[in-house]
Amino acid sequence: MNNTLKIIFATLSTIGTLTIIIVLWELAFQPLITTDNNPIPDPTPSLSPSPTSTPSPTNPNVIGISLEQRFSSGDRRLFTNQVNRNADQGIEAFKAGNYDEAYQQFRQAVNTAPSDPEVQIYLNNSQARKSGKPFILAAVVPVDTKQTNAEEMLRGVAQAQSQFNQQG
């Protein structure tokens, strides 16, 4: 863990367990561009502007994902490229406020997909909610042409969150 995170976690150590809210965000609200300089098309048809539209406060949906769909603390999958039945069941339990069941399902989901940082964070979040005194922190990761960039950042967040929760 780098020194900055150590300082932050040392400062927060008396607060309780750490809950992470994952936020997907475009860098400087720029449209996503591929290596051949063509905008990436929306994956699903929508009434939202095309990727070449200029974002504005009234038009924040440049990449086809509404602002509300970019936030999650365990109540939805943000990266849907992996199918994990236990993660889906954990999400349903988390949304229902059944954090014990969510924890069990996310634990199995992590065993099924140990390199998936999203389910590791959700496992940690359900554990923090079970403790009754979660400290909530947002982790903002960029949305770009490579989902792996955001996933790599979240692996570091998941590792730091796990270490923090084990210590406190």
Coordinates of C-alpha atoms in Angstrom, one line a residue:
M1 CA 0.0 0.0 0.0
N2 CA 1.4 3.4 -0.9
N3 CA 2.2 6.0 1.8
T4 CA -0.7 8.2 0.9
L5 CA -3.2 5.4 1.5
K6 CA -1.4 4.5 4.7
I7 CA -1.9 8.0 6.0
I8 CA -5.6 8.1 5.0
F9 CA -6.3 4.7 6.5
A10 CA -4.4 5.6 9.7
T11 CA -6.5 8.7 10.0
L12 CA -9.7 6.7 9.4
S13 CA -8.9 3.7 11.5
T14 CA -10.9 4.9 14.5
I15 CA -14.1 5.4 12.4
G16 CA -15.1 1.8 11.6
T17 CA -15.1 -0.4 8.5
L18 CA -14.8 1.1 5.1
T19 CA -17.6 0.9 2.4
I20 CA -16.6 1.8 -1.1
I21 CA -18.9 3.3 -3.7
I22 CA -17.6 2.8 -7.2
V23 CA -18.1 5.6 -9.6
L24 CA -17.5 5.3 -13.3
W25 CA -16.5 8.6 -14.8
E26 CA -15.3 9.9 -18.1
L27 CA -12.1 11.7 -18.1
A28 CA -13.0 15.4 -18.5
F29 CA -16.3 14.4 -20.0
Q30 CA -14.6 13.4 -23.3
P31 CA -16.3 11.0 -25.7
L32 CA -14.6 7.6 -25.9
I33 CA -12.3 7.3 -28.9
T34 CA -10.8 4.1 -30.3
T35 CA -7.2 3.9 -31.5
D36 CA -8.4 4.7 -35.1
N37 CA -9.9 8.0 -33.8
N38 CA -13.5 6.8 -34.3
P39 CA -16.0 7.3 -31.5
I40 CA -17.1 4.1 -29.8
P41 CA -20.8 3.5 -30.6
D42 CA -23.3 3.1 -27.8
P43 CA -23.8 -0.6 -27.0
T44 CA -27.5 -0.3 -27.0
P45 CA -29.9 2.0 -28.8
S46 CA -31.0 4.9 -26.7
L47 CA -32.4 8.4 -26.9
S48 CA -29.2 9.8 -25.4
P49 CA -26.8 11.8 -27.5
S50 CA -24.3 10.1 -29.7
P51 CA -20.7 9.7 -28.4
T52 CA -19.7 12.7 -30.6
S53 CA -22.1 15.0 -28.7
T54 CA -20.7 17.7 -26.5
P55 CA -21.4 17.0 -22.9
S56 CA -23.0 19.6 -20.7
P57 CA -24.7 19.7 -17.3
T58 CA -28.0 19.1 -19.0
N59 CA -26.5 16.4 -21.3
P60 CA -24.2 14.2 -19.1
N61 CA -25.0 10.9 -20.8
V62 CA -22.3 10.9 -23.5
I63 CA -21.3 7.2 -23.3
G64 CA -24.8 5.7 -23.0
I65 CA -24.7 5.3 -19.2
S66 CA -26.8 7.6 -17.1
L67 CA -25.2 9.3 -14.1
E68 CA -27.4 7.1 -11.7
Q69 CA -26.1 3.9 -13.4
R70 CA -22.5 4.9 -12.8
F71 CA -22.7 4.6 -9.0
S72 CA -22.8 1.3 -7.0
S73 CA -21.9 0.2 -3.5
G74 CA -23.1 -3.4 -4.1
D75 CA -26.6 -2.8 -5.5
R76 CA -25.7 -3.4 -9.2
R77 CA -22.9 -4.6 -11.4
L78 CA -21.1 -1.9 -13.2
F79 CA -18.9 -4.3 -15.3
T80 CA -21.3 -6.7 -16.9
N81 CA -18.8 -8.6 -19.0
Q82 CA -18.6 -11.4 -16.4
V83 CA -21.4 -13.6 -15.5
N84 CA -21.4 -14.7 -11.8
R85 CA -24.6 -16.1 -10.3
N86 CA -23.4 -15.7 -6.8
A87 CA -22.6 -12.0 -7.4
D88 CA -26.1 -11.5 -8.8
Q89 CA -27.6 -13.2 -5.7
G90 CA -25.4 -11.1 -3.4
I91 CA -26.6 -7.9 -5.1
E92 CA -30.2 -8.9 -4.6
A93 CA -29.6 -9.6 -0.9
F94 CA -27.6 -6.4 -0.6
K95 CA -30.5 -4.3 -2.1
A96 CA -32.9 -6.0 0.3
G97 CA -30.7 -5.1 3.3
N98 CA -29.9 -8.8 4.0
Y99 CA -26.1 -8.2 4.5
D100 CA -25.5 -11.6 6.0
E101 CA -26.8 -13.3 2.9
A102 CA -25.1 -10.8 0.7
Y103 CA -21.8 -11.5 2.4
Q104 CA -22.2 -15.3 1.9
Q105 CA -23.0 -14.8 -1.8
F106 CA -20.2 -12.4 -2.4
R107 CA -17.8 -14.7 -0.7
Q108 CA -18.7 -17.5 -3.1
A109 CA -18.6 -15.0 -6.0
V110 CA -15.0 -14.1 -5.0
N111 CA -14.1 -17.8 -4.8
T112 CA -15.5 -18.2 -8.3
A113 CA -13.8 -15.1 -9.7
P114 CA -10.9 -14.1 -7.5
S115 CA -9.6 -11.5 -10.0
D116 CA -12.9 -9.6 -10.1
P117 CA -12.3 -6.5 -8.0
E118 CA -16.0 -5.4 -8.1
V119 CA -17.2 -8.5 -6.2
Q120 CA -14.3 -8.2 -3.8
I121 CA -15.4 -4.6 -3.0
Y122 CA -19.0 -5.7 -2.7
L123 CA -17.9 -8.5 -0.3
N124 CA -16.1 -5.9 1.8
N125 CA -19.1 -3.6 1.6
S126 CA -21.5 -6.2 2.9
Q127 CA -19.0 -7.0 5.7
A128 CA -18.9 -3.3 6.6
R129 CA -22.7 -3.0 6.6
K130 CA -22.9 -6.1 8.8
S131 CA -20.6 -4.4 11.3
G132 CA -23.2 -1.6 11.7
K133 CA -20.7 1.3 11.4
P134 CA -19.6 1.6 7.9
F135 CA -17.5 4.6 6.7
I136 CA -18.4 5.4 3.1
L137 CA -15.7 6.4 0.6
A138 CA -16.2 6.9 -3.2
A139 CA -13.6 5.4 -5.6
V140 CA -13.8 7.2 -8.9
V141 CA -12.4 5.2 -11.9
P142 CA -12.2 6.4 -15.5
V143 CA -14.3 5.0 -18.2
D144 CA -12.3 4.6 -21.4
T145 CA -11.9 2.2 -24.2
K146 CA -10.2 -0.3 -22.0
Q147 CA -12.3 -1.6 -19.1
T148 CA -9.1 -3.2 -17.7
N149 CA -7.8 0.2 -16.7
A150 CA -10.7 0.7 -14.3
E151 CA -10.5 -2.9 -13.1
E152 CA -6.8 -2.5 -12.3
M153 CA -7.5 0.6 -10.3
L154 CA -10.3 -1.2 -8.5
R155 CA -8.0 -4.1 -7.6
G156 CA -5.9 -1.6 -5.7
V157 CA -9.0 -0.2 -4.0
A158 CA -10.3 -3.6 -3.1
Q159 CA -6.9 -4.6 -1.6
A160 CA -6.6 -1.4 0.4
Q161 CA -10.3 -1.8 1.6
S162 CA -9.6 -5.4 2.7
Q163 CA -6.5 -4.4 4.6
F164 CA -8.3 -1.4 6.2
N165 CA -11.3 -3.5 7.3
Q166 CA -9.1 -6.3 8.7
Q167 CA -7.2 -3.8 10.8
G168 CA -10.2 -1.9 12.2

